[in-house]
XYZ file of C-alpha atoms in Angstrom:
257
model
C 89.936 -98.524 -191.271
C 87.727 -95.213 -189.336
C 84.604 -97.987 -189.645
C 86.788 -100.945 -188.782
C 88.045 -98.941 -186.080
C 84.167 -97.556 -184.405
C 83.306 -101.375 -184.325
C 86.072 -103.145 -183.021
C 87.415 -101.175 -180.624
C 91.048 -103.853 -180.962
C 91.573 -104.220 -183.918
C 92.491 -100.038 -183.850
C 94.217 -101.165 -180.698
C 96.593 -103.660 -182.726
C 96.928 -101.614 -185.482
C 98.711 -99.375 -183.722
C 100.329 -101.876 -181.544
C 102.383 -103.627 -185.269
C 102.885 -100.142 -186.998
C 106.238 -98.179 -186.436
C 106.183 -95.907 -184.319
C 106.156 -92.900 -187.524
C 104.634 -94.860 -189.868
C 102.068 -93.457 -191.850
C 99.523 -96.612 -190.904
C 100.042 -95.628 -187.768
C 99.441 -91.657 -188.341
C 95.941 -93.383 -190.189
C 94.660 -95.026 -187.843
C 94.737 -92.161 -185.287
C 93.382 -89.402 -187.173
C 89.943 -91.821 -188.088
C 90.370 -92.991 -184.073
C 89.854 -89.252 -182.924
C 87.603 -87.820 -185.634
C 85.230 -91.021 -184.619
C 85.431 -89.424 -181.129
C 84.285 -86.216 -183.141
C 81.488 -87.189 -185.020
C 80.349 -89.330 -182.221
C 77.420 -88.650 -179.742
C 77.960 -89.355 -176.171
C 76.289 -93.144 -175.603
C 73.658 -93.815 -174.324
C 73.999 -95.827 -170.927
C 71.692 -98.759 -171.385
C 68.888 -99.104 -168.622
C 69.056 -101.300 -165.801
C 67.035 -104.241 -166.222
C 66.817 -105.776 -162.828
C 66.914 -102.057 -160.421
C 64.287 -101.175 -162.766
C 61.939 -104.736 -162.093
C 63.539 -104.763 -157.997
C 61.868 -101.149 -157.411
C 58.305 -101.846 -158.787
C 58.673 -105.164 -157.001
C 59.589 -102.509 -153.683
C 56.621 -100.165 -154.750
C 54.381 -102.935 -155.269
C 54.796 -104.813 -151.812
C 55.100 -100.895 -149.892
C 51.796 -100.811 -151.243
C 50.392 -103.835 -150.583
C 50.968 -103.851 -147.289
C 49.477 -99.397 -147.326
C 45.819 -101.635 -148.472
C 46.232 -104.360 -146.064
C 46.830 -101.799 -142.887
C 43.711 -100.044 -144.865
C 41.061 -103.240 -144.880
C 42.539 -103.492 -141.335
C 41.432 -100.299 -139.537
C 38.069 -100.637 -141.894
C 37.390 -104.444 -140.616
C 38.623 -103.542 -136.782
C 35.860 -99.764 -137.127
C 32.952 -102.264 -138.238
C 33.725 -104.663 -135.570
C 33.537 -101.830 -133.830
C 30.522 -100.377 -134.067
C 28.139 -103.495 -135.273
C 29.466 -106.037 -132.840
C 30.804 -104.030 -130.030
C 28.607 -100.666 -129.573
C 25.426 -102.725 -131.352
C 23.093 -102.175 -127.972
C 24.846 -98.602 -128.022
C 23.919 -97.865 -131.690
C 21.105 -99.747 -131.747
C 19.206 -98.160 -129.167
C 20.160 -94.433 -130.275
C 18.373 -96.019 -133.786
C 15.185 -97.334 -132.044
C 14.945 -92.961 -130.612
C 15.580 -91.570 -134.281
C 12.276 -94.265 -135.041
C 10.180 -93.335 -132.220
C 8.643 -90.585 -130.991
C 6.676 -90.536 -127.472
C 4.447 -88.262 -127.441
C 2.761 -86.984 -124.160
C -0.934 -87.923 -123.748
C -2.333 -84.736 -121.289
C -4.339 -85.963 -118.121
C -7.183 -84.919 -117.833
C -8.116 -82.081 -115.651
C -9.756 -82.566 -112.247
C -13.799 -81.144 -111.861
C -14.035 -78.505 -109.121
C -17.916 -79.516 -106.756
C -18.812 -77.190 -104.170
C -20.458 -78.487 -100.608
C -23.865 -80.877 -102.362
C -21.493 -82.446 -104.871
C -22.314 -80.235 -107.857
C -19.690 -79.262 -110.354
C -18.492 -76.122 -110.778
C -16.246 -77.369 -113.392
C -15.765 -80.244 -116.146
C -14.239 -80.613 -119.220
C -16.146 -81.598 -122.411
C -14.567 -82.730 -125.858
C -13.524 -79.908 -128.901
C -12.236 -80.556 -131.759
C -8.954 -78.641 -132.485
C -6.212 -78.334 -135.255
C -2.938 -79.088 -134.243
C 0.404 -79.108 -136.573
C 3.382 -81.487 -136.183
C 6.889 -79.017 -137.097
C 7.917 -82.538 -138.088
C 6.146 -83.662 -140.011
C 4.452 -80.806 -141.975
C 7.899 -79.715 -142.893
C 7.901 -76.605 -144.741
C 5.288 -75.534 -141.433
C 4.891 -71.893 -143.291
C 3.979 -72.952 -146.326
C 0.926 -75.446 -144.655
C 0.167 -72.069 -143.049
C -0.099 -70.163 -146.092
C -2.060 -72.873 -146.784
C -4.346 -73.226 -144.249
C -5.592 -68.876 -144.165
C -6.854 -69.824 -147.816
C -8.661 -72.229 -147.452
C -10.313 -71.633 -143.159
C -10.471 -67.455 -144.709
C -8.565 -66.752 -141.525
C -7.775 -63.389 -140.383
C -3.859 -62.519 -140.693
C -3.841 -61.386 -137.011
C -4.140 -65.200 -136.671
C -1.175 -65.971 -138.556
C 0.884 -64.528 -135.808
C -0.390 -66.122 -133.408
C 0.757 -69.436 -135.384
C 3.632 -68.209 -135.545
C 4.020 -67.808 -131.118
C 2.421 -70.989 -130.719
C 4.986 -73.092 -133.285
C 7.657 -70.792 -131.244
C 6.337 -72.514 -128.345
C 6.259 -75.519 -128.145
C 10.012 -77.307 -127.287
C 9.666 -80.551 -129.156
C 9.259 -79.968 -132.612
C 7.131 -83.504 -132.872
C 4.978 -82.931 -130.279
C 1.371 -81.306 -131.963
C 1.173 -77.841 -131.802
C -3.098 -76.687 -130.825
C -3.773 -74.037 -133.599
C -7.361 -73.820 -133.270
C -9.882 -74.885 -130.982
C -13.415 -75.583 -131.349
C -13.420 -76.557 -135.220
C -17.296 -76.184 -136.969
C -18.313 -78.907 -138.797
C -17.420 -77.283 -141.731
C -13.796 -76.389 -141.107
C -13.778 -80.074 -140.075
C -14.945 -80.175 -143.572
C -12.795 -78.352 -145.534
C -9.988 -80.080 -143.406
C -10.929 -83.328 -144.012
C -11.265 -82.811 -148.171
C -7.844 -81.212 -148.744
C -5.230 -83.144 -145.981
C -3.590 -83.765 -149.224
C -2.184 -80.013 -148.997
C -1.238 -80.203 -145.080
C 0.506 -82.453 -143.921
C 1.517 -82.295 -140.153
C -2.768 -80.873 -139.917
C -4.064 -82.884 -137.487
C -7.819 -82.956 -135.955
C -7.742 -84.083 -132.768
C -10.429 -83.784 -130.061
C -9.656 -82.551 -126.273
C -11.059 -81.531 -123.600
C -11.616 -77.880 -122.603
C -12.642 -76.984 -119.691
C -16.083 -75.598 -118.925
C -17.324 -74.357 -116.522
C -22.117 -75.855 -116.149
C -22.947 -72.418 -114.114
C -21.866 -69.609 -116.327
C -20.194 -66.451 -114.465
C -21.579 -67.387 -110.876
C -18.432 -68.287 -109.031
C -15.646 -67.217 -111.425
C -15.080 -65.054 -109.091
C -13.581 -68.137 -106.459
C -13.992 -70.869 -108.829
C -10.850 -68.681 -111.008
C -9.865 -69.782 -114.734
C -7.853 -71.074 -117.301
C -5.701 -69.652 -119.690
C -2.733 -70.613 -123.181
C 0.666 -71.303 -121.360
C 2.296 -68.096 -122.090
C 6.325 -68.017 -122.494
C 7.414 -67.249 -118.793
C 4.990 -69.791 -116.962
C 6.330 -72.201 -120.540
C 9.984 -71.364 -119.056
C 9.127 -72.910 -115.784
C 7.080 -75.668 -116.471
C 8.162 -79.408 -115.561
C 7.756 -82.456 -118.197
C 4.359 -82.707 -116.994
C 2.996 -80.235 -118.655
C 4.414 -81.747 -122.184
C 1.525 -81.823 -124.289
C -0.645 -79.899 -121.496
C -1.985 -76.711 -123.903
C -3.174 -74.313 -120.914
C -3.136 -73.783 -117.241
C -5.172 -72.188 -113.649
C -5.046 -68.472 -114.070
C -6.256 -67.524 -111.180
C -9.144 -69.025 -108.383
C -8.797 -72.222 -107.815
C -8.078 -72.859 -110.621
C -4.234 -71.638 -109.582
C -4.183 -72.600 -106.409
C -4.816 -76.527 -106.600
C -3.415 -76.406 -109.776
C -0.993 -79.237 -108.812
C -3.792 -81.140 -107.510
C -6.445 -80.384 -110.600
C -3.155 -80.721 -113.628
C -2.426 -84.807 -112.766
C -0.205 -86.163 -113.996
C 1.227 -86.914 -118.060
């Protein structure tokens, strides 16, 4: 009866209806139902598969919409950068690839009234270092000091010259009037010296020596104070008139880049 009532509640209710009010059968059925209710655990609710399916579909749709929005934003951004802003970014890319290096002009000549040259220029092989190409330029300078057997005082001068250069892609002249032996050493060890070049530059020359130094004057290296007041016409220029005619007619003698 207990097993029957647990499996078929309708049969149990039928037996209770048929049995007399105070009969043994009715008492037994009530006892069996009560015991079954006590022994049976709480029933586990069944899953609503339709509700879960609907929830999963809603989440999938939300994810798909989010992915579509992100893809649309990415495509719009790519179109803006590659089509709308093409000219702007193309110009920036070209400027990053190509560096315009200034070529300093040859300094003007000075003549006396009879046409005799008092100051002219002659070529000189100088050592230059470009920081952008050198990478770790401190290490490159150490190699130079060792290969050319230079005194320690030159190291301070080299650091000062490199700091005076306005742009890292502009070469800084470190040594002037290299000897043939020094040029040969640099050529053999070029692989150890990235960014180092031997360049032919014009230096000031006075055919008459010191005879007219008091009036002609002289040119010298551009110092920090002078560099702060110079314009772009002096890009790549290492010297400037210091005294005499060289200084008074500096704007005419220097020329244009």
